Short mmCIF file of C-alpha atoms (C1' of nucleotides) in Angstrom, two decimals:
data_model
loop_
_atom_site.label_atom_id
_atom_site.label_comp_id
_atom_site.label_asym_id
_atom_site.label_seq_id
_atom_site.Cartn_x
_atom_site.Cartn_y
_atom_site.Cartn_z
CA MET A 19 89.30 133.48 123.58
CA SER A 20 91.44 134.87 126.27
CA ALA A 21 90.75 133.94 129.84
CA SER A 22 90.25 137.57 130.70
CA LYS A 23 87.12 137.62 128.71
CA SER A 24 84.84 136.31 131.36
CA ILE A 25 81.82 138.08 130.01
CA SER A 26 80.50 136.05 127.20
CA SER A 27 77.88 137.36 124.94
CA SER A 28 77.20 136.06 121.51
CA SER A 29 78.51 139.22 119.93
CA GLU A 30 81.68 138.93 121.89
CA ASP A 31 82.04 135.35 120.85
CA ASP A 32 81.78 136.53 117.31
CA SER A 33 84.38 139.19 117.74
CA ASP A 34 86.65 136.62 119.27
CA LEU A 35 86.59 134.61 116.13
CA ARG A 36 89.49 134.90 113.80
CA ARG A 37 88.94 135.62 110.15
CA GLY A 38 91.03 135.92 107.10
CA PRO A 39 93.98 133.87 106.00
CA TRP A 40 94.98 130.91 108.08
CA THR A 41 98.31 130.89 109.81
CA LEU A 42 100.70 127.98 109.84
CA GLU A 43 99.99 127.55 113.49
CA GLU A 44 96.28 127.27 112.90
CA ASP A 45 96.84 124.81 110.12
CA ASN A 46 98.94 122.67 112.37
CA LEU A 47 96.34 122.77 115.08
CA LEU A 48 93.66 121.71 112.68
CA ILE A 49 95.75 118.94 111.20
CA GLN A 50 96.69 117.66 114.61
CA TYR A 51 93.15 117.67 115.83
CA ILE A 52 91.84 115.85 112.81
CA ALA A 53 94.67 113.36 113.00
CA ASN A 54 93.59 112.55 116.52
CA HIS A 55 89.84 112.79 116.23
CA GLY A 56 89.01 112.50 112.59
CA GLU A 57 86.95 114.73 110.39
CA GLY A 58 83.44 115.85 111.06
CA SER A 59 81.63 117.54 113.90
CA TRP A 60 83.14 120.75 112.75
CA ASN A 61 81.59 122.92 115.37
CA LEU A 62 82.83 120.65 118.05
CA LEU A 63 86.20 120.61 116.40
CA ALA A 64 86.27 124.36 116.31
CA LYS A 65 85.54 124.55 120.00
CA CYS A 66 87.79 121.80 121.21
CA SER A 67 90.78 122.33 119.02
CA GLY A 68 91.48 125.75 120.39
CA LEU A 69 91.06 127.32 117.02
CA LYS A 70 89.27 130.62 117.05
CA ARG A 71 87.46 129.76 113.90
CA THR A 72 83.98 128.72 113.03
CA GLY A 73 83.29 125.13 112.29
CA LYS A 74 82.53 126.10 108.76
CA SER A 75 85.82 127.81 108.37
CA CYS A 76 87.66 124.78 109.71
CA ARG A 77 85.81 122.50 107.38
CA LEU A 78 86.55 124.69 104.42
CA ARG A 79 90.21 124.99 105.26
CA TRP A 80 90.55 121.28 105.67
CA LEU A 81 88.65 120.26 102.61
CA ASN A 82 90.08 122.84 100.29
CA TYR A 83 93.63 123.01 101.41
CA LEU A 84 94.89 120.79 104.19
CA LYS A 85 93.40 117.47 103.34
CA PRO A 86 96.23 115.20 102.21
CA ASP A 87 94.63 114.08 98.99
CA VAL A 88 93.93 117.58 97.80
CA LYS A 89 95.95 118.36 94.74
CA HIS A 90 97.57 121.71 94.61
CA GLY A 91 98.76 123.27 91.46
CA ASN A 92 97.51 123.70 87.99
CA LEU A 93 94.65 121.90 86.43
CA THR A 94 95.77 119.61 83.70
CA PRO A 95 94.28 120.00 80.25
CA GLN A 96 92.43 116.78 80.84
CA GLU A 97 90.92 118.16 83.96
CA GLN A 98 90.03 121.38 82.24
CA LEU A 99 88.27 119.51 79.51
CA LEU A 100 86.47 117.38 82.00
CA ILE A 101 85.26 120.46 83.78
CA LEU A 102 83.90 121.84 80.55
CA GLU A 103 82.19 118.59 79.84
CA LEU A 104 80.69 118.20 83.23
CA HIS A 105 79.65 121.80 83.49
CA SER A 106 77.82 121.53 80.23
CA LYS A 107 76.08 118.57 81.71
CA TRP A 108 75.37 119.67 85.24
CA GLY A 109 75.82 123.40 85.31
CA ASN A 110 77.14 124.98 88.46
CA SER A 111 76.99 121.87 90.54
CA TRP A 112 80.57 122.29 91.54
CA SER A 113 80.65 119.66 94.19
CA LYS A 114 79.19 117.18 91.81
CA ILE A 115 81.76 118.08 89.22
CA ALA A 116 84.49 117.91 91.81
CA GLN A 117 83.56 114.34 92.60
CA HIS A 118 84.76 113.44 89.16
CA LEU A 119 88.07 115.17 89.56
CA PRO A 120 89.86 113.38 92.34
CA GLY A 121 91.85 115.69 94.50
CA ARG A 122 90.20 118.78 93.15
CA THR A 123 87.82 120.78 95.24
CA ASP A 124 84.60 122.39 94.26
CA ASN A 125 86.09 125.69 95.24
CA GLU A 126 89.00 125.27 92.93
CA ILE A 127 86.81 124.23 90.06
CA LYS A 128 84.48 127.08 90.72
CA ASN A 129 87.35 129.50 90.72
CA TYR A 130 88.70 128.05 87.54
CA TRP A 131 85.38 128.40 85.88
CA ARG A 132 84.78 131.91 87.01
CA THR A 133 88.20 133.31 86.44
CA ARG A 134 88.96 131.71 83.13
CA VAL A 135 86.13 130.05 81.34
CA GLN A 136 83.51 132.60 82.17
CA LYS A 137 85.82 135.45 81.48
CA HIS A 138 86.78 134.15 78.11
CA ALA A 139 83.20 133.40 77.30
CA LYS A 140 82.47 136.97 78.11
CA HIS A 141 85.15 138.08 75.77
CA LEU A 142 83.47 136.03 73.15
CA LYS A 143 80.31 137.86 74.00
CA LEU A 144 78.75 134.63 75.02
CA ASN A 145 77.17 133.84 78.28
CA PRO A 146 78.48 130.48 79.36
CA THR A 147 75.19 129.80 80.99
CA ALA A 148 73.21 131.01 78.06
CA GLN A 149 71.42 128.65 75.84
CA ASN A 150 73.62 129.18 72.84
CA PHE A 151 76.75 128.58 74.81
CA LYS A 152 75.42 125.45 76.36
CA LYS A 153 74.03 124.41 73.09
CA SER A 154 77.34 124.86 71.45
CA LEU A 155 79.00 122.80 74.09
CA GLY A 156 76.22 120.51 74.98
CA PRO A 157 75.79 118.14 72.10
CA CYS A 158 79.36 117.14 71.71
CA MET A 159 80.11 117.34 75.37
CA ASN A 160 77.24 115.13 76.24
CA GLU A 161 78.20 112.78 73.57
CA ALA A 162 81.72 112.84 74.69
CA VAL A 163 80.84 111.78 78.11
CA PRO A 164 79.13 108.46 77.73
CA GLY A 165 82.09 106.68 79.19
CA LEU A 166 82.38 109.16 81.91
CA ASP A 167 81.09 107.23 84.84
CA HIS A 168 83.07 104.36 83.77
CA HIS A 169 86.14 106.51 83.48
CA ASP A 170 85.65 107.64 86.97
CA GLN A 171 85.77 104.20 88.28
CA ASN A 172 88.42 102.71 86.18
CA SER A 173 90.95 105.18 85.14
CA ASP A 174 91.35 107.76 87.74
CA SER A 175 95.00 107.27 88.13
CA GLU A 176 95.79 107.24 84.50
CA LYS A 177 93.41 109.89 83.40
CA TYR A 178 94.04 112.37 86.11
CA THR A 179 97.70 112.81 85.99
CA ALA A 180 97.78 116.13 87.63
CA SER A 181 100.79 116.61 89.72
CA CYS A 182 101.35 119.14 92.35
CA SER A 183 104.19 120.21 90.16
CA SER A 184 105.63 123.58 90.62
CA GLY A 185 103.52 125.01 93.31
CA THR A 186 104.05 128.35 91.72
CA LYS A 187 101.09 130.48 91.02
CA ASN A 188 102.04 131.13 87.48
CA ILE A 189 99.05 129.43 86.06
CA SER A 190 99.39 131.10 82.73
CA LYS A 191 102.37 128.98 81.90
CA VAL A 192 100.18 125.96 81.76
CA PRO A 193 98.47 124.79 78.64
CA GLN A 194 94.89 125.80 78.78
CA LEU A 195 91.99 126.09 76.54
CA HIS A 196 92.38 129.27 74.65
CA PHE A 197 89.32 131.22 73.87
CA ILE A 198 90.30 133.61 71.22
CA ASP A 199 88.28 136.73 71.01
CA ASN A 200 87.62 137.27 67.39
CA SER A 201 87.32 140.95 67.96
CA GLU A 202 90.98 140.95 68.66
CA ASP A 203 92.07 138.47 66.13
CA SER A 204 90.36 138.78 62.82
CA ASN A 205 91.81 135.53 61.62
CA PHE A 206 89.29 133.61 63.57
CA VAL A 207 85.73 133.09 62.79
CA SER A 208 83.38 134.24 65.42
CA ASP A 209 82.44 131.96 68.24
CA CYS A 210 85.31 129.62 68.00
CA TYR A 211 87.41 127.83 70.45
CA TYR A 212 90.97 127.82 69.43
CA VAL A 213 93.08 125.07 70.78
CA ASN A 214 96.54 124.35 69.61
CA ASN A 215 96.08 125.29 66.00
CA ASN A 216 92.65 123.85 65.86
CA VAL A 217 89.57 125.94 65.62
CA TYR A 218 86.43 124.72 67.25
CA ASP A 219 83.29 126.21 65.97
CA MET A 220 81.07 127.25 68.80
CA GLU A 221 77.95 126.71 66.85
CA THR A 222 78.39 123.08 66.01
CA PHE A 223 81.64 122.44 67.74
CA ASN A 224 82.91 120.99 64.56
CA LEU A 225 86.54 120.49 64.30
CA ALA A 226 87.89 122.86 61.73
CA THR A 227 91.45 122.05 62.16
CA THR A 228 94.11 124.12 60.58
CA SER A 229 96.56 121.34 60.94
CA ALA A 230 94.64 119.03 58.66
CA THR A 231 93.89 116.67 61.43
CA ALA A 232 91.05 114.45 60.48
CA PRO A 233 88.68 113.48 63.21
CA GLU A 234 89.42 109.86 62.70
CA GLU A 235 92.95 110.60 63.58
CA PHE A 236 91.81 110.77 67.11
CA GLY A 237 91.48 107.09 66.92
CA HIS A 238 88.23 106.43 68.61
CA SER A 239 85.44 104.19 67.67
CA VAL A 240 82.19 105.91 67.94
CA GLY A 241 79.16 103.80 67.82
CA ASP A 242 76.97 106.78 67.37
CA SER A 243 77.36 108.29 63.98
CA GLN A 244 76.14 111.69 64.98
CA MET A 245 78.94 112.28 67.36
CA THR A 246 81.86 111.36 65.26
CA GLU A 247 83.51 114.69 65.13
CA SER A 248 82.85 115.67 68.63
CA ASN A 249 84.32 112.81 70.46
CA TRP A 250 87.76 114.31 70.34
CA VAL A 251 86.95 115.89 73.59
CA ASN A 252 86.88 112.72 75.50
CA ASN A 253 89.42 110.70 73.76
CA ASN A 254 92.75 111.42 72.35
CA PHE A 255 92.19 115.07 72.32
CA ALA A 256 93.38 115.57 75.82
CA GLY A 257 96.04 113.00 75.57
CA SER A 258 97.63 113.90 72.32
CA MET A 259 96.73 117.37 71.36
CA TRP A 260 98.09 119.23 74.28
CA ASN A 261 101.61 120.21 73.92
CA ILE A 262 102.99 122.83 76.15
CA ASP A 263 105.77 123.78 73.84
CA GLU A 264 103.46 124.20 70.95
CA LEU A 265 101.11 126.26 72.94
CA TRP A 266 103.77 128.56 74.25
"C1'" DA M 1449 112.26 151.43 88.54
"C1'" DA M 1450 107.65 152.63 89.68
"C1'" DG M 1451 102.87 152.55 88.97
"C1'" DT M 1452 98.71 150.41 87.30
"C1'" DG M 1453 95.74 146.90 85.91
"C1'" DA M 1454 94.52 142.16 85.49
"C1'" DC M 1455 94.45 137.69 87.20
"C1'" DA M 1456 94.19 133.77 90.35
"C1'" DC M 1457 93.24 132.08 94.63
"C1'" DA M 1458 91.62 131.72 99.43
"C1'" DA M 1459 88.14 132.64 102.43
"C1'" DC M 1460 83.59 134.32 103.91
"C1'" DC M 1461 78.56 134.67 103.65
"C1'" DG M 1462 73.92 133.25 103.14
"C1'" DC M 1463 70.82 129.79 101.95
"C1'" DC M 1464 69.14 125.13 101.80
"C1'" DA M 1465 68.74 120.26 103.08
"C1'" DC M 1466 69.21 116.79 106.28
"C1'" DT M 1467 69.17 114.76 110.88
"C1'" DG M 1468 68.23 114.37 115.61
"C1'" DT M 1469 65.34 115.67 119.51
"C1'" DG E 250 54.85 117.15 113.17
"C1'" DA E 251 57.69 121.04 114.59
"C1'" DC E 252 61.97 122.94 115.90
"C1'" DA E 253 66.89 123.45 116.34
"C1'" DG E 254 71.40 122.40 115.04
"C1'" DT E 255 74.81 121.05 111.70
"C1'" DG E 256 76.82 120.32 107.39
"C1'" DG E 257 77.18 121.25 102.60
"C1'" DC E 258 76.84 124.06 98.52
"C1'" DG E 259 77.07 127.96 95.47
"C1'" DG E 260 77.90 132.84 95.05
"C1'" DT E 261 80.66 136.67 96.14
"C1'" DT E 262 84.44 139.35 97.86
"C1'" DG E 263 89.14 140.55 99.41
"C1'" DT E 264 93.98 140.06 98.88
"C1'" DG E 265 98.34 138.97 96.97
"C1'" DT E 266 101.06 138.33 92.83
"C1'" DC E 267 102.39 138.99 88.25
"C1'" DA E 268 102.68 141.30 83.81
"C1'" DC E 269 102.60 145.23 81.23
"C1'" DT E 270 103.27 150.20 80.32
#
DNA sequence: AAGTGACACAACCGCCACTGT
DNA sequence: GACAGTGGCGGTTGTGTCACT
């Protein structure tokens, strides 16, 4: 957008646009502008702020990275579980899922799903979108969620304890759901989730714990008898089962 | 120590829905 | 009612970093 460019054609406007990673300077410009004028009107923002970016790009940068309440850093086990739950419920409606994970963006969740969950599902020779995968997740996940809305409203701060923590990119150091490929580890039955010594059967999602943990140990009261074993997902599972040291 | 492969993340693209004119 | 513009969403790709050989 140099002054020397007096000839303005649409193609030239396009070529004048910056792409690729944002610089610190651009970030500051965007932050400053939004601080003064607020969010929204992204195209106008893009024009008036002096940024050589599209409105879309500005919006994306702000929402996914610069916005103050955006959490950076690793997804907590609770968040990971929630994503699994919500995805089993809503599919790839990332923005919808993101609404239930304060501070997390749809982009981040989408990335998480694609890079980890989907990949591991592939290793398991399951299509996460396929019927059997959903089926295996669905019943217990759906059952595990009844309090979901209510969680969202009441316990955000306690449930979502994600911190920005390290800021390092070494995600693998964080406790995560482990999807063990049985082709590599013959100790595991096929189609199982393996989480912290517990094996979760993909077919029924029964808890076949190797640590002799009875379902009732999760200390929940389940009104619905058919979901007794599955409710670990939503209750103490996340809170008590995850132990970084044990996992690593 | 160097090279290679895998992984995670940021950003872009295209499409769709909504709103205002 | 039709059209144009804008914003939002989901899918995809490119790049940088890390781990392993």
